[in-house]
Each structure stands twice: as C-alpha cells, then as structure tokens.
Coordinates of C-alpha atoms and ligand atoms in Angstrom, one line a residue:
X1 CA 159.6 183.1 13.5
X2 CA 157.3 180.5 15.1
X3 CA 158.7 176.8 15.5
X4 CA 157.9 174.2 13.6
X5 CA 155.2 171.9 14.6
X6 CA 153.3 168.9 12.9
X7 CA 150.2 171.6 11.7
X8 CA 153.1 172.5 9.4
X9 CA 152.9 169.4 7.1
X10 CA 150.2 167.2 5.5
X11 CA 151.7 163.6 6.2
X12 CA 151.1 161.2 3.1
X13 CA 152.2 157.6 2.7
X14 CA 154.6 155.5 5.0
X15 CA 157.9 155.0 3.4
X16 CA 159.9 153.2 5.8
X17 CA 160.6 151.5 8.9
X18 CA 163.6 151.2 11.0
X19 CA 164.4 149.0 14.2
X20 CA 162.8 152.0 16.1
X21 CA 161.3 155.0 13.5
X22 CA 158.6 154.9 11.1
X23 CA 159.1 157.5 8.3
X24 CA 156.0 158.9 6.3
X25 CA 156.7 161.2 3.4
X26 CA 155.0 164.9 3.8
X27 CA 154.3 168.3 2.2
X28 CA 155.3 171.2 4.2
X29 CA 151.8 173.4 4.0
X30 CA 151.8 176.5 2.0
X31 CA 154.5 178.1 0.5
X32 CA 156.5 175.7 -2.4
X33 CA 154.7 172.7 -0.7
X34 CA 158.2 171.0 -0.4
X35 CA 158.1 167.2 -0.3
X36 CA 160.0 166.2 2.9
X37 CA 160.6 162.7 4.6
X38 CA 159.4 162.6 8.2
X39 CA 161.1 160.6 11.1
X40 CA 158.8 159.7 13.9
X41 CA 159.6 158.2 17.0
X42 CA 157.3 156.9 19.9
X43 CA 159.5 158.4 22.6
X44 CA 157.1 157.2 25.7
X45 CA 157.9 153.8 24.6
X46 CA 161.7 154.1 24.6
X47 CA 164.9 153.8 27.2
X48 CA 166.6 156.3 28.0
X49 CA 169.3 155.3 25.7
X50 CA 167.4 155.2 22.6
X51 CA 166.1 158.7 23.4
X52 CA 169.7 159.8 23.8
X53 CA 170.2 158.1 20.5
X54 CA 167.9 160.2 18.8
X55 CA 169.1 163.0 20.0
X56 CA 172.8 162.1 19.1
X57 CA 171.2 162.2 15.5
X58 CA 169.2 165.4 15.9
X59 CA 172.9 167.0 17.4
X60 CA 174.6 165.3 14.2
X61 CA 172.1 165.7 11.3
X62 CA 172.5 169.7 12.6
X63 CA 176.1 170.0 11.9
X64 CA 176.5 167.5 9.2
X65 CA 176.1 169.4 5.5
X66 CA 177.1 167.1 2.5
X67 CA 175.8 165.7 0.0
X68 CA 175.9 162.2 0.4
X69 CA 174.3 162.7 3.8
X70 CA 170.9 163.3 4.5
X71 CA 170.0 166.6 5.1
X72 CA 167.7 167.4 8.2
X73 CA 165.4 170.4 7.8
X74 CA 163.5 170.7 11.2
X75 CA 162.7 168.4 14.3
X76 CA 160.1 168.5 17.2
X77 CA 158.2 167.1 19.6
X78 CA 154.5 166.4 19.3
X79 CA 152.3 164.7 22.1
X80 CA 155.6 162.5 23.2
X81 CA 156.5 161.8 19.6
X82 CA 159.9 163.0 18.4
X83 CA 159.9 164.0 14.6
X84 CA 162.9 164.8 12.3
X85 CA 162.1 166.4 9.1
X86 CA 164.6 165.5 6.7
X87 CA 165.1 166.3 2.7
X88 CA 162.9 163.4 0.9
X89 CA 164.7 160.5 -1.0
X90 CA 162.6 159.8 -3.8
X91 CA 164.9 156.5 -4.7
X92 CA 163.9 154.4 -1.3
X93 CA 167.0 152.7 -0.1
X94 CA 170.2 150.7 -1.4
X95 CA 168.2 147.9 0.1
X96 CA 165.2 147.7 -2.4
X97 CA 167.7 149.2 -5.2
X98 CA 169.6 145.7 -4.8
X99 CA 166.3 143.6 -4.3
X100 CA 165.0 145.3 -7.5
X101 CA 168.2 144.7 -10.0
X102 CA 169.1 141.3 -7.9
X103 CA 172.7 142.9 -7.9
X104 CA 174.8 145.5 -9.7
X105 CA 177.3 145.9 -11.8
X106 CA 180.8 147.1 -11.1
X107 CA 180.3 150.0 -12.7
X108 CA 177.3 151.0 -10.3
X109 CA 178.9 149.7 -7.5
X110 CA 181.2 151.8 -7.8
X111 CA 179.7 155.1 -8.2
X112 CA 178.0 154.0 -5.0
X113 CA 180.9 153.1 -3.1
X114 CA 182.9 156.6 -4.1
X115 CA 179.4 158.5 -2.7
X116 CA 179.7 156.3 0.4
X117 CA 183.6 157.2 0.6
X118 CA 183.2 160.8 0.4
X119 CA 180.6 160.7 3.6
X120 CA 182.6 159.0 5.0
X121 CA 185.7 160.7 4.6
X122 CA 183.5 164.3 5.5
X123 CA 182.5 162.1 8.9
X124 CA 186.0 161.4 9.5
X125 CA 187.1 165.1 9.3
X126 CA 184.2 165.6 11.8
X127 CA 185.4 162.9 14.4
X128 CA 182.0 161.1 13.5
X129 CA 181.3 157.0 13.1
X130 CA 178.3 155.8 12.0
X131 CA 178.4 152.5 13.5
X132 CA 175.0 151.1 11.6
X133 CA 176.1 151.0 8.1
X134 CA 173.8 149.1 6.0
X135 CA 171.7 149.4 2.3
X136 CA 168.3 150.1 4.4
X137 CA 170.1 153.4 5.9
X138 CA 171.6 154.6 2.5
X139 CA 169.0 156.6 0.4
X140 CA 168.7 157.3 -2.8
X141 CA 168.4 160.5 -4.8
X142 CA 167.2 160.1 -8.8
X143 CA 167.3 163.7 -9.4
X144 CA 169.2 165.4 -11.0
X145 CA 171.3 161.9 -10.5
X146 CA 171.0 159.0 -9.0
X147 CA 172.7 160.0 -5.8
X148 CA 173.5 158.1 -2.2
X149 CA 172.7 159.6 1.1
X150 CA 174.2 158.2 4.3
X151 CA 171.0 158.2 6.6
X152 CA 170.3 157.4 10.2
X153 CA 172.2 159.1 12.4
X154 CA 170.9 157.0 15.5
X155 CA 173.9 154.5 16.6
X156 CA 176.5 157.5 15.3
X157 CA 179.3 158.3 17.7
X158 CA 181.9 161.0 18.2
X159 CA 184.9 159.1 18.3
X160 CA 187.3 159.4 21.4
X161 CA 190.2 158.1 22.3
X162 CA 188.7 155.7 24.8
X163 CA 186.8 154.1 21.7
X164 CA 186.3 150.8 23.5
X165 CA 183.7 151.9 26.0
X166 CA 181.3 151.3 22.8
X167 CA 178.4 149.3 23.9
X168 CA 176.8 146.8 21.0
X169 CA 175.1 149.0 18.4
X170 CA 174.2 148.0 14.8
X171 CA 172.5 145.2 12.5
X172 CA 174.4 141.5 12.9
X173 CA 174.7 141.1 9.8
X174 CA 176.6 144.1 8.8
X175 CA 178.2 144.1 12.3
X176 CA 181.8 143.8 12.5
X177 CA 183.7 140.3 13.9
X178 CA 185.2 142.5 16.6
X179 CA 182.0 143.6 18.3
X180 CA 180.7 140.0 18.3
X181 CA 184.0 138.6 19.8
X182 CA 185.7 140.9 21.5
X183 CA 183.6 143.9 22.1
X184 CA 186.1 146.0 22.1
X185 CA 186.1 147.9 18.8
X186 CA 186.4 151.4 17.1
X187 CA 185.7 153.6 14.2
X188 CA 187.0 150.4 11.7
X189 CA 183.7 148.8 12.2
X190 CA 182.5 151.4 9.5
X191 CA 185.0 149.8 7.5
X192 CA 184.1 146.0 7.9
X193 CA 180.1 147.4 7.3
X194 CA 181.5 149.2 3.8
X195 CA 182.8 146.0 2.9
X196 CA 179.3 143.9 3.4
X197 CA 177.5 146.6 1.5
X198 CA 179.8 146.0 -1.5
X199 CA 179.4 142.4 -1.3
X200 CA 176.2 142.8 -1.1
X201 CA 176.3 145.3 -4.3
X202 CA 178.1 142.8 -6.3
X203 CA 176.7 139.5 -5.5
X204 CA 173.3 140.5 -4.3
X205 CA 173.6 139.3 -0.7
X206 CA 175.8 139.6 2.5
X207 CA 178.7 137.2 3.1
X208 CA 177.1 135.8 6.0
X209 CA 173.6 135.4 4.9
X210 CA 172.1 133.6 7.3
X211 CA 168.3 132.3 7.9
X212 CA 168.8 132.6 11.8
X213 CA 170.9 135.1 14.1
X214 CA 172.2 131.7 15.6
X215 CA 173.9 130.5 12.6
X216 CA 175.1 134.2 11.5
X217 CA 177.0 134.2 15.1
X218 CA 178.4 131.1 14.0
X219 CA 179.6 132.0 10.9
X220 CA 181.0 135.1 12.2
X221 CA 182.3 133.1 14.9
X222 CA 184.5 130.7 12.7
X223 CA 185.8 133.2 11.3
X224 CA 185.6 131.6 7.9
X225 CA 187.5 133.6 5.4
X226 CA 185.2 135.6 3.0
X227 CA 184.7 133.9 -0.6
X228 CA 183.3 135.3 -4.2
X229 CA 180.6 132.6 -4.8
X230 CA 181.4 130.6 -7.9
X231 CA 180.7 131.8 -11.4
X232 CA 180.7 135.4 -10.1
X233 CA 183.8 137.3 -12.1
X234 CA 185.3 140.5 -10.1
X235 CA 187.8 142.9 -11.4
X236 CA 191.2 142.1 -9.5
X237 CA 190.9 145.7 -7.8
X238 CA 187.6 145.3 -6.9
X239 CA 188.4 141.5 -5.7
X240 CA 191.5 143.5 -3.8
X241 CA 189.2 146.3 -2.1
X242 CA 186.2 143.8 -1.0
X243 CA 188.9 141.3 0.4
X244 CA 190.9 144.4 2.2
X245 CA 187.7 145.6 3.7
X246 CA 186.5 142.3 5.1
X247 CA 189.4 141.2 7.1
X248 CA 188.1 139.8 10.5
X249 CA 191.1 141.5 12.3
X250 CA 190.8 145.3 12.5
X251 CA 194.6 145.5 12.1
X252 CA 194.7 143.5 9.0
X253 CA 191.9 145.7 7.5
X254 CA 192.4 148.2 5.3
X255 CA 193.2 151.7 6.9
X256 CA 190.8 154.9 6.0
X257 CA 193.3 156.3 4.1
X258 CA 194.1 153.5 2.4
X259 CA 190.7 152.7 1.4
X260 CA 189.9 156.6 0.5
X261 CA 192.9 156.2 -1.5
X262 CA 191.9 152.9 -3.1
X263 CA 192.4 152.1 -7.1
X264 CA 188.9 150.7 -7.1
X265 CA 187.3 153.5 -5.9
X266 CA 189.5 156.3 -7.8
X267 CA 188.2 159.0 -5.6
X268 CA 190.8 161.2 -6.4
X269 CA 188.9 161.8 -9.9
X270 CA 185.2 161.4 -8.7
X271 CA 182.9 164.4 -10.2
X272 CA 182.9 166.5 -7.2
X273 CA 183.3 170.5 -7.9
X274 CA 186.8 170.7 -6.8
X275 CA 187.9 168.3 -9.2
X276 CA 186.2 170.6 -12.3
X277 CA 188.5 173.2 -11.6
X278 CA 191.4 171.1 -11.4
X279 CA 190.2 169.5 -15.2
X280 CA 190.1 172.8 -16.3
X281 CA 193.3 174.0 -14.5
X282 CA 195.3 170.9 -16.6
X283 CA 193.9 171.3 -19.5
X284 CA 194.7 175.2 -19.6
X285 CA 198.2 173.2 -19.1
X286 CA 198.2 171.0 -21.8
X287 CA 196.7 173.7 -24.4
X288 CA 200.0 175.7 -23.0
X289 CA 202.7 172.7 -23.8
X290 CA 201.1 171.9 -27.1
X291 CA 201.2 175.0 -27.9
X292 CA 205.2 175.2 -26.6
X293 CA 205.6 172.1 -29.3
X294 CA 206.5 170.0 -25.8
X295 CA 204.2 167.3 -27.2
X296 CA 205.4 164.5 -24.6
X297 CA 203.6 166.7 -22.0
X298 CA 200.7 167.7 -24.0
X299 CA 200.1 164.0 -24.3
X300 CA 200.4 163.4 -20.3
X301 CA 198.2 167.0 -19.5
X302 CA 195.4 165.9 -21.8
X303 CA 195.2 162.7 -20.6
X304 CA 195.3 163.2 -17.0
X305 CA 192.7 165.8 -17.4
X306 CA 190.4 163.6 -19.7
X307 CA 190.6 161.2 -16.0
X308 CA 189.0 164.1 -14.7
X309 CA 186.6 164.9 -17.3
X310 CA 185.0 161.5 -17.9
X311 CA 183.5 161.1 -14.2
X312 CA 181.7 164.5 -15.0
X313 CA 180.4 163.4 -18.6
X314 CA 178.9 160.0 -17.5
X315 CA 177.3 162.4 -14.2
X316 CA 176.1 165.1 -16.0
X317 CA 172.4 165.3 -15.7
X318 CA 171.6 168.5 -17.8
X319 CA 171.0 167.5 -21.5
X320 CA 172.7 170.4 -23.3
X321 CA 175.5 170.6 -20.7
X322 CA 176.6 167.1 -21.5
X323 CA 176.3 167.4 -25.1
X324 CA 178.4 170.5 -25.2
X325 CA 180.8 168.2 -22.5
X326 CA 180.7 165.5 -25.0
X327 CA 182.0 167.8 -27.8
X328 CA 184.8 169.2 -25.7
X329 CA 186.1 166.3 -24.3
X330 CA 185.8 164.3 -28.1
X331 CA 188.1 166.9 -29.0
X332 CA 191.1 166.4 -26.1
X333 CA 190.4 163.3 -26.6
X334 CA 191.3 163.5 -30.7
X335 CA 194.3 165.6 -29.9
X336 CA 195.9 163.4 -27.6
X337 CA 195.4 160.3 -30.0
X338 CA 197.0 162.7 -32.2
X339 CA 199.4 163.8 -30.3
X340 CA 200.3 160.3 -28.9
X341 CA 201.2 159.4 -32.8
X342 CA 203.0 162.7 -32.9
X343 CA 205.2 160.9 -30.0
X344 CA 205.4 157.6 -31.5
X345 CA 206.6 159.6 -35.3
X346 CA 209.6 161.2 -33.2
X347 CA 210.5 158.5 -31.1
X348 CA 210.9 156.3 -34.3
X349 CA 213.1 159.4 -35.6
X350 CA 215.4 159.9 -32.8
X351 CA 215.7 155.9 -33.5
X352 CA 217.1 156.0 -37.0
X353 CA 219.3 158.9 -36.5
X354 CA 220.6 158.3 -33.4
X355 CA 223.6 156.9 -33.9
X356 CA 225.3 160.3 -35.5
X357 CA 223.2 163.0 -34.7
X358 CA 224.1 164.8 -31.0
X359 CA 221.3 166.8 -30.8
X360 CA 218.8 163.7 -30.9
X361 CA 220.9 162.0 -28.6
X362 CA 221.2 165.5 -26.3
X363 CA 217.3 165.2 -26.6
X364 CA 217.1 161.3 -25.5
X365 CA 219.2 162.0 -22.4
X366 CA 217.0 164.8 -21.3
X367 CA 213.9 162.6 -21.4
X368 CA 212.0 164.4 -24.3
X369 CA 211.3 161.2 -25.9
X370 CA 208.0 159.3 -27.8
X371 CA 205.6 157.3 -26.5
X372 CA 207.9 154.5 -27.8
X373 CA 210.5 154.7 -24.9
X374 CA 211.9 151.5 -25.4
X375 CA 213.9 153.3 -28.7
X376 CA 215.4 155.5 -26.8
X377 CA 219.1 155.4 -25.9
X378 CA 219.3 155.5 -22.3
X379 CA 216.8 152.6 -21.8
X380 CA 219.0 150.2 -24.7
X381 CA 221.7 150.8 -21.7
X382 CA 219.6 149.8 -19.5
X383 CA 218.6 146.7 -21.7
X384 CA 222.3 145.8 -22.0
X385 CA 222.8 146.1 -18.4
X386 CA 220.2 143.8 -17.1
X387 CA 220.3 140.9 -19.6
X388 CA 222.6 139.1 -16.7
X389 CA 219.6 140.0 -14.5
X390 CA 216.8 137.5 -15.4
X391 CA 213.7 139.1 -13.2
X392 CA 214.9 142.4 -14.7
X393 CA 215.1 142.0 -17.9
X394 CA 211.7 140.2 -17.9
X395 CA 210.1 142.8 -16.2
X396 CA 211.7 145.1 -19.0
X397 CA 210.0 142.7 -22.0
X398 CA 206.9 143.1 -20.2
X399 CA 206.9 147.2 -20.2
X400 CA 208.1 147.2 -24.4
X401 CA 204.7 145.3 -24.8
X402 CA 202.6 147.3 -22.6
X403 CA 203.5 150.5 -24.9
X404 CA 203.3 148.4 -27.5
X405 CA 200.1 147.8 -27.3
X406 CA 199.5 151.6 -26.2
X407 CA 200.8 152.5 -29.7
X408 CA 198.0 149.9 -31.0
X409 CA 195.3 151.9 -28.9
X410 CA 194.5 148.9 -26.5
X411 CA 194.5 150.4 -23.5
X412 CA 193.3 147.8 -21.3
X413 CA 196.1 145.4 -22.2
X414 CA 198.4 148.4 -22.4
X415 CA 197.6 148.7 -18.9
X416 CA 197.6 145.6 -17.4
X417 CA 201.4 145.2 -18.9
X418 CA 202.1 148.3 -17.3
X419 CA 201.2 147.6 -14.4
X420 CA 202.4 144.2 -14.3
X421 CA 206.1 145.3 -15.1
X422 CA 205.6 148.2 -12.3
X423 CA 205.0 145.6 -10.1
X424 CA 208.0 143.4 -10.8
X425 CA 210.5 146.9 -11.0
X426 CA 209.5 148.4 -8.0
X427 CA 210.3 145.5 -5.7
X428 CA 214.2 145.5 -7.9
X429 CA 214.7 148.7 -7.5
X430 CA 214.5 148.9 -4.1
X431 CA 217.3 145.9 -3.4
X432 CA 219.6 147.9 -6.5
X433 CA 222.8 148.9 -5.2
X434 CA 223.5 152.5 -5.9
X435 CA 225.3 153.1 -9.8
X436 CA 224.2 153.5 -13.5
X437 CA 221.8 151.1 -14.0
X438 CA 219.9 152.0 -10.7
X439 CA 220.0 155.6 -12.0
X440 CA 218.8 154.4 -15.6
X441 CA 216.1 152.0 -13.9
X442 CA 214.6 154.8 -11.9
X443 CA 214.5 157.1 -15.2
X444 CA 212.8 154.2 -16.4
X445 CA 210.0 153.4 -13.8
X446 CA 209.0 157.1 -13.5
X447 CA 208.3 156.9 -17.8
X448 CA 206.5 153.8 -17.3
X449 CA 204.3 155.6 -14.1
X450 CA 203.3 158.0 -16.7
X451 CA 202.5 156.6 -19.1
X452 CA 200.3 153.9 -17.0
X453 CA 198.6 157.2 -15.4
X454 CA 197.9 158.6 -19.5
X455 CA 196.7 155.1 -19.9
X456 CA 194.0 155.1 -17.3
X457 CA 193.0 157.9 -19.2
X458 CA 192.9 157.5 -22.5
X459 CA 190.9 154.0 -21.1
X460 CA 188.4 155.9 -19.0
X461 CA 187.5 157.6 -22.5
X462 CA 185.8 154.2 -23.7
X463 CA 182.9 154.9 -21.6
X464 CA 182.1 157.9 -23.8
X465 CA 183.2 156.4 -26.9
X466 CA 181.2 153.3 -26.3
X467 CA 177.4 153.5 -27.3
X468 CA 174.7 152.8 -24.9
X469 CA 173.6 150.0 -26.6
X470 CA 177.3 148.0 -26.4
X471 CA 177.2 148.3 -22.3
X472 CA 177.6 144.5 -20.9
X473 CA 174.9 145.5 -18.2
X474 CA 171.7 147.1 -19.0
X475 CA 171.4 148.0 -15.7
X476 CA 174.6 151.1 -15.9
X477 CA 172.5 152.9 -18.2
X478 CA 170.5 154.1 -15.2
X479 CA 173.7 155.6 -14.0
X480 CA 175.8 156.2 -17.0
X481 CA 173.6 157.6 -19.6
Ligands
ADP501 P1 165.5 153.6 12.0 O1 166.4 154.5 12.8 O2 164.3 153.2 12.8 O3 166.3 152.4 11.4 P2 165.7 155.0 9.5 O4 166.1 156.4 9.6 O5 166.7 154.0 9.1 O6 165.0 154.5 10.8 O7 164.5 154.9 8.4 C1 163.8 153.7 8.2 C2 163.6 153.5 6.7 O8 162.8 154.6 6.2 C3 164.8 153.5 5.8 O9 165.4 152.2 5.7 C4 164.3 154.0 4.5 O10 163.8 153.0 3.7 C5 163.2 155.0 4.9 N1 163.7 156.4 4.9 C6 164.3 157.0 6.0 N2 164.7 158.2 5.7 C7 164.2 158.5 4.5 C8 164.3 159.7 3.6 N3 164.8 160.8 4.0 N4 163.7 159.6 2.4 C9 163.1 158.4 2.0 N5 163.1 157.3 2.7 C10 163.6 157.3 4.0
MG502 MG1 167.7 152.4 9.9

C-alpha cells in the first residue's frame, strides 16, 4: 500500500486555528469520500521544540483509541508542511458551543464533564497529561450524539516522575496558579484546567476573565479565591466539584480519583457499554428476588439498575431503540413504585402486630423490613437509646422524614434528608464507644445508605417521566431528547 499523501484529499473550507495549526476540513478522494479534518503545520517556520511537539501528538494520537479523543487517521509531510488527518468534528468546539448558547445548563455541563472524565481517566491509565485543556481543543461530535473529543495533542506529556522539569506550556487563562508561580507543577494542572472549563460551562466565562495578559497574571497572582458571580444558582455538588477543582494549591485540589469518583459527575453510571451489561446483569437480579417474594431487594435491584438505565435512555440516539428503552424501563420503573408500596404495606404490618407475634419480630431483627424503617423494632431501640443524645436523636428525626417523604414519592426532598442525616451519623458513629446502640446505629446507617442509593434512582427516573416541554432549559433538549 502506497502512503498517504495530500493528492489523497480535496481540501474544502478552513475550520480552525490554533496558536500554531490551521485545520481545513477535506474529502479523502475516491472510495466513500470520507469527510476528514486536516491539521497543517508550517514546519519551516517552527523551533525545534514545536516540531517535537507535533510529533509528541503524532506519537500520542497513534496509540490513543477512545472515544472522547480525537481519532487520527493518517499524517505526512508535504513540501515542509506537516499534516495530521484526523476523524472530522462536525460540532466545531466547546468554545463556539458556549459562545452560541451564552452558557449551559447543569444538565449539559455535565454530560460534558463525564466525556471529559472518561478521557481523562483513559490518559491517566496511559501515563498521558494533556497540559492545554481548554473549550477551543474539545470537539464536538452531533452524530449519532452530541459527543466531546479531547483534541490537540501538542503540549501532551508522558508523565514521569521528575514531573517538575515541565517547561511553561498552555493558554493563561486556563493555566494553572502553579505554573505561573512556581513553575514547578505536574499532571494536576489538567485538573485546575477541568475546573475553568466547567466554570466556563456554567457561567459562560473563565474565572479570571481578563481584557489583558497583565491583569490575568495579577488576578492569578492574588490568588483571589474563586467566586459564583451573583444571581447565578449551582447545585451544592456541582458548587462542591467547581470549588474542589479550582484550589490554587495543588495539594488542596481535588485528587484524580477523587474527582473521577465525584457525586457531580456520577461516572460510575455514565452510558458507556460496560455499564449496559451491568443494567442488565441487576436487573436479571431484581427479576430473580421479586420473583423469591424478597421484595426489600427487588426494590433496591430495580432501582439501582434504573441508575443505570436512565443515562442510556436520555443518550440513545436510534429512534426505535429508545422507544423500546422507554417501554422497558417505564415498566421497572412501575414495579418498583409498586413494589416500594409493597414495602411500605408490610412494614406497617410488622408494626401492628409486633408486639405478640415472634415471627414478625424474628423478621425485624433480620433486617427484612419496609421501606418505612423507622417501624421497625430494632430502630425504636435505637430511638430510646439516643434520646439523652441530642445530635443523635436529631439526626434520627431527620432520616424518619427523609423516608417519609420517600413513601410520598418526593424524591428530591427524600434525598436531601437522607443525605443530611448521613452526614450528621457518620461523624457519631465514628466517636461511639463499642455496645448496643453502636451495633443498632450501624444497622441503621447501612438502611439509610440504601435507601439514599434507591433514591438517586427512583429520582434519575424524572428525566424520563418529565415531558420535553416542562425542561427549565431549552437548551438540554439538544442533549436529552
Ligand atoms: P493548535 O494546535 O494550533 O491549537 P488545534 O488542533 O487546537 O490547533 O486546532 C485548532 C482549531 O481547529 C480547534 O480549536 C478547532 O476549532 C478546529 N479543529 C481542530 N481539529 C478539528 C477536528 N478534528 N474537527 C473539527 N474541527 C477541528
Ligand atoms: Mg488548540
């Protein structure tokens, strides 16, 4: 086979230009006349180190297969020009995208931020920073979704454990503190960038936004502490990643794992192919215990698998797939309101007859209980024994409402109690000396777990219930329908 050369393709339009590419989109000649974006690069003009920059992105684009990174097809060089041929993004860059909408909901941001994650965390298991994160090098995909694509591979490094020998590399105003100040930096930088883009997703500009480089290095400098401009409204997790991500000092910023593992983000549920299997593997699981008449772990099965199941309904492209999707998941998500009343019906039965029946009371100790846990026998002991305990027993009040309003099917508030008690219990349980109530507090904690977890999603069901036309922001649609 002959190599490639520029004969190969007619080149059309320019689509782009970079601190030192332009980018034209082409047709490869003959064949399916493939639409292809093309990377071209004045190399007699250029240092040495930009040439070996290039080629660090040739080396990279090679190896690098996913698919929220663009995908290079051929490169070569023509009368001293370097050209990478790369798959075409039809939906420009995250830069105009923002321009055009003036800034995005969470929702969007969101979907944009797990795609950014799950490059990022492919990078990380190939020892690869970017080190130029910024909307103009994320690309857009519309079909068969709208899909992001990490792009220019030029400032990219392996990491190593001498990470400091870094010399500066990437935009100002997506350029960490550290490299400013210190200029002693490593992989983290990626993080600090993710957290400008997000900001910049939200709110429609970069924290810093400056109108000269002078006055950026200044602000940078100051190390004034990142604000949401006034009137904006943030979720608190999304408030909580943002601010995580843009800590000036890399030791206070979030870790990778911490921010791959982030509530905001919930990339452990994202539509990506291994996660289908595992909807389908839990809900083979909950068929199973409903089946068994273990209805208490029907409940949990189908709604852990309905978190799964909603990321692939709002991504699904293909018109009959997602109406067939649709149908399927309206029904898990019928049976589990079913069987969450189903709960509530024998919870409120082991409550009357509790007091003489053994078996019921055999039944409460074993933790086969309703929805309604704060019936049950073991957690009226644990009632009794924190009402000395003021922080305890308010933290106690707080989880009886947040299933009370699960019985009532609002979710969000059911949540937010949730979590809110969680967050008071944890902390007690940890300073408990060892004995009963520890033991019953523990039981306790683990129920409550659950049942937030069935929460999250019996709420991430909304999104399917709720018509089109009763989305706050027009602008999801794009994305979610
Ligand atoms: P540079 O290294 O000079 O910054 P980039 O690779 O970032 O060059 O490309 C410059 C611009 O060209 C990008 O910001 C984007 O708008 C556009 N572009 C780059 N690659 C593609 C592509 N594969 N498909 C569509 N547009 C692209
Ligand atoms: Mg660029």
């Amino acid at each position: 086979m002959s190599l490639p050369t520029l004969n190969d393709y007619v080149i059309l339009e320019k689509i782009g230009t970079g601190s030192y590419a332009t980018v034209h989109r082409a047709v490869k000649k003959g064949g399916n006349r493939e639409v292809v974006a093309i990377k071209c690069v004045d190399s007699t003009t250029l240092s040495k180190s930009a040439i070996d920059n290039l080629l660090t992105e040739i080396n990279l684009l090679k190896i690098l297969k996913h698919e929220n990174i663009v995908s290079m097809k051929d490169f070569f060089w023509h009368e001293g020009r370097i050209y990478i041929v790369m798959e075409y993004c039809d939906g420009g860059d995250l830069s105009s995208f923002i321009k055009r909408k003036s800034q995005l909901p969470e929702t969007v941001c969101r979907k944009f931020l797990q795609q950014l994650a799950l490059a990022l965390r492919y990078l990380r298991s190939h020892n690869v920073c970017h080190m130029d994160l910024k909307p103009q090098n994320l690309l857009l995909t519309r079909k068969p979704v709208l899909t992001l694509k990490v792009g220019d591979f030029g400032f990219a490094q392996y990491l190593s454990t001498s990470e400091s020998k870094f010399a500066i590399r990437g935009s100002p105003l997506y350029m960490a503190p550290e490299i400013l100040l210190r200029h002693e930096y490593d992989a983290r930088v990626d993080l600090w960038s993710v957290g400008v883009i997000m900001y910049e997703c939200l709110f429609g500009k970069a924290p810093y936004s400056s109108s000269s480089l002078e006055e950026l290095a200044e602000k940078i400098k100051s190390c004034k502490p990142i604000e949401i401009p006034k009137g904006c409204y943030v979720s608190p997790e999304c408030k909580n990643l943002l601010m995580s991500l843009l800590k000036h000092d890399p030791n206070e910023r979030l870790s990778f794992d911490d921010f791959f593992a982030h509530e905001f983000l919930d990339l452990a549920y994202a539509p990506i192919e291994e996660n289908n299997e595992k909807a389908i593997t839990l809900i083979q699981s909950a068929v199973k215990a409903d089946t068994e008449g273990n209805i208490q772990e029907a409940f949990h099965l189908y709604c852990e698998a309905l978190r799964y199941f909603i990321p692939q309904l709002t991504n699904e492209a293909d018109h009959n797939k997602k109406k067939h999707l649709r149908m399927r998941v309206n029904e898990y998500i019928n049976r589990a309101e079913k069987l969450k009343l189903m709960c509530m019906e024998s919870s409120s039965l082991t409550e009357s007859n509790s007091q003489n029946n053994d078996k019921l009371r055999q039944l409460c100790s074993t933790g086969r209980r309703g929805i309604l846990q704060s019936t049950s026998l073991p957690y009226q002991e644990l009632r009794i024994l924190s009402k000395s305990t003021t922080d305890m027993a308010s933290a106690l009040e707080m989880g009886e409402v947040g299933e009370q309003y699960l019985a009532e099917r609002n979710y969000d508030l059911a949540l937010e109690k949730l979590k809110a008690c969680l967050g008071m219990l944890v902390p007690l349980i940890n300073k408990e000396p060892p004995g009963r109530r520890r033991e019953l507090l523990n039981q306790q904690i683990q129920i409550w777990m659950k049942q937030a977890e069935s929460t999250k999603g019996l709420l991430a069901t909304k999104a399917v219930n709720d018509s089109p036309r009763e989305s706050k922001h027009p602008q999801d649609q794009c994305l979610l329908q």
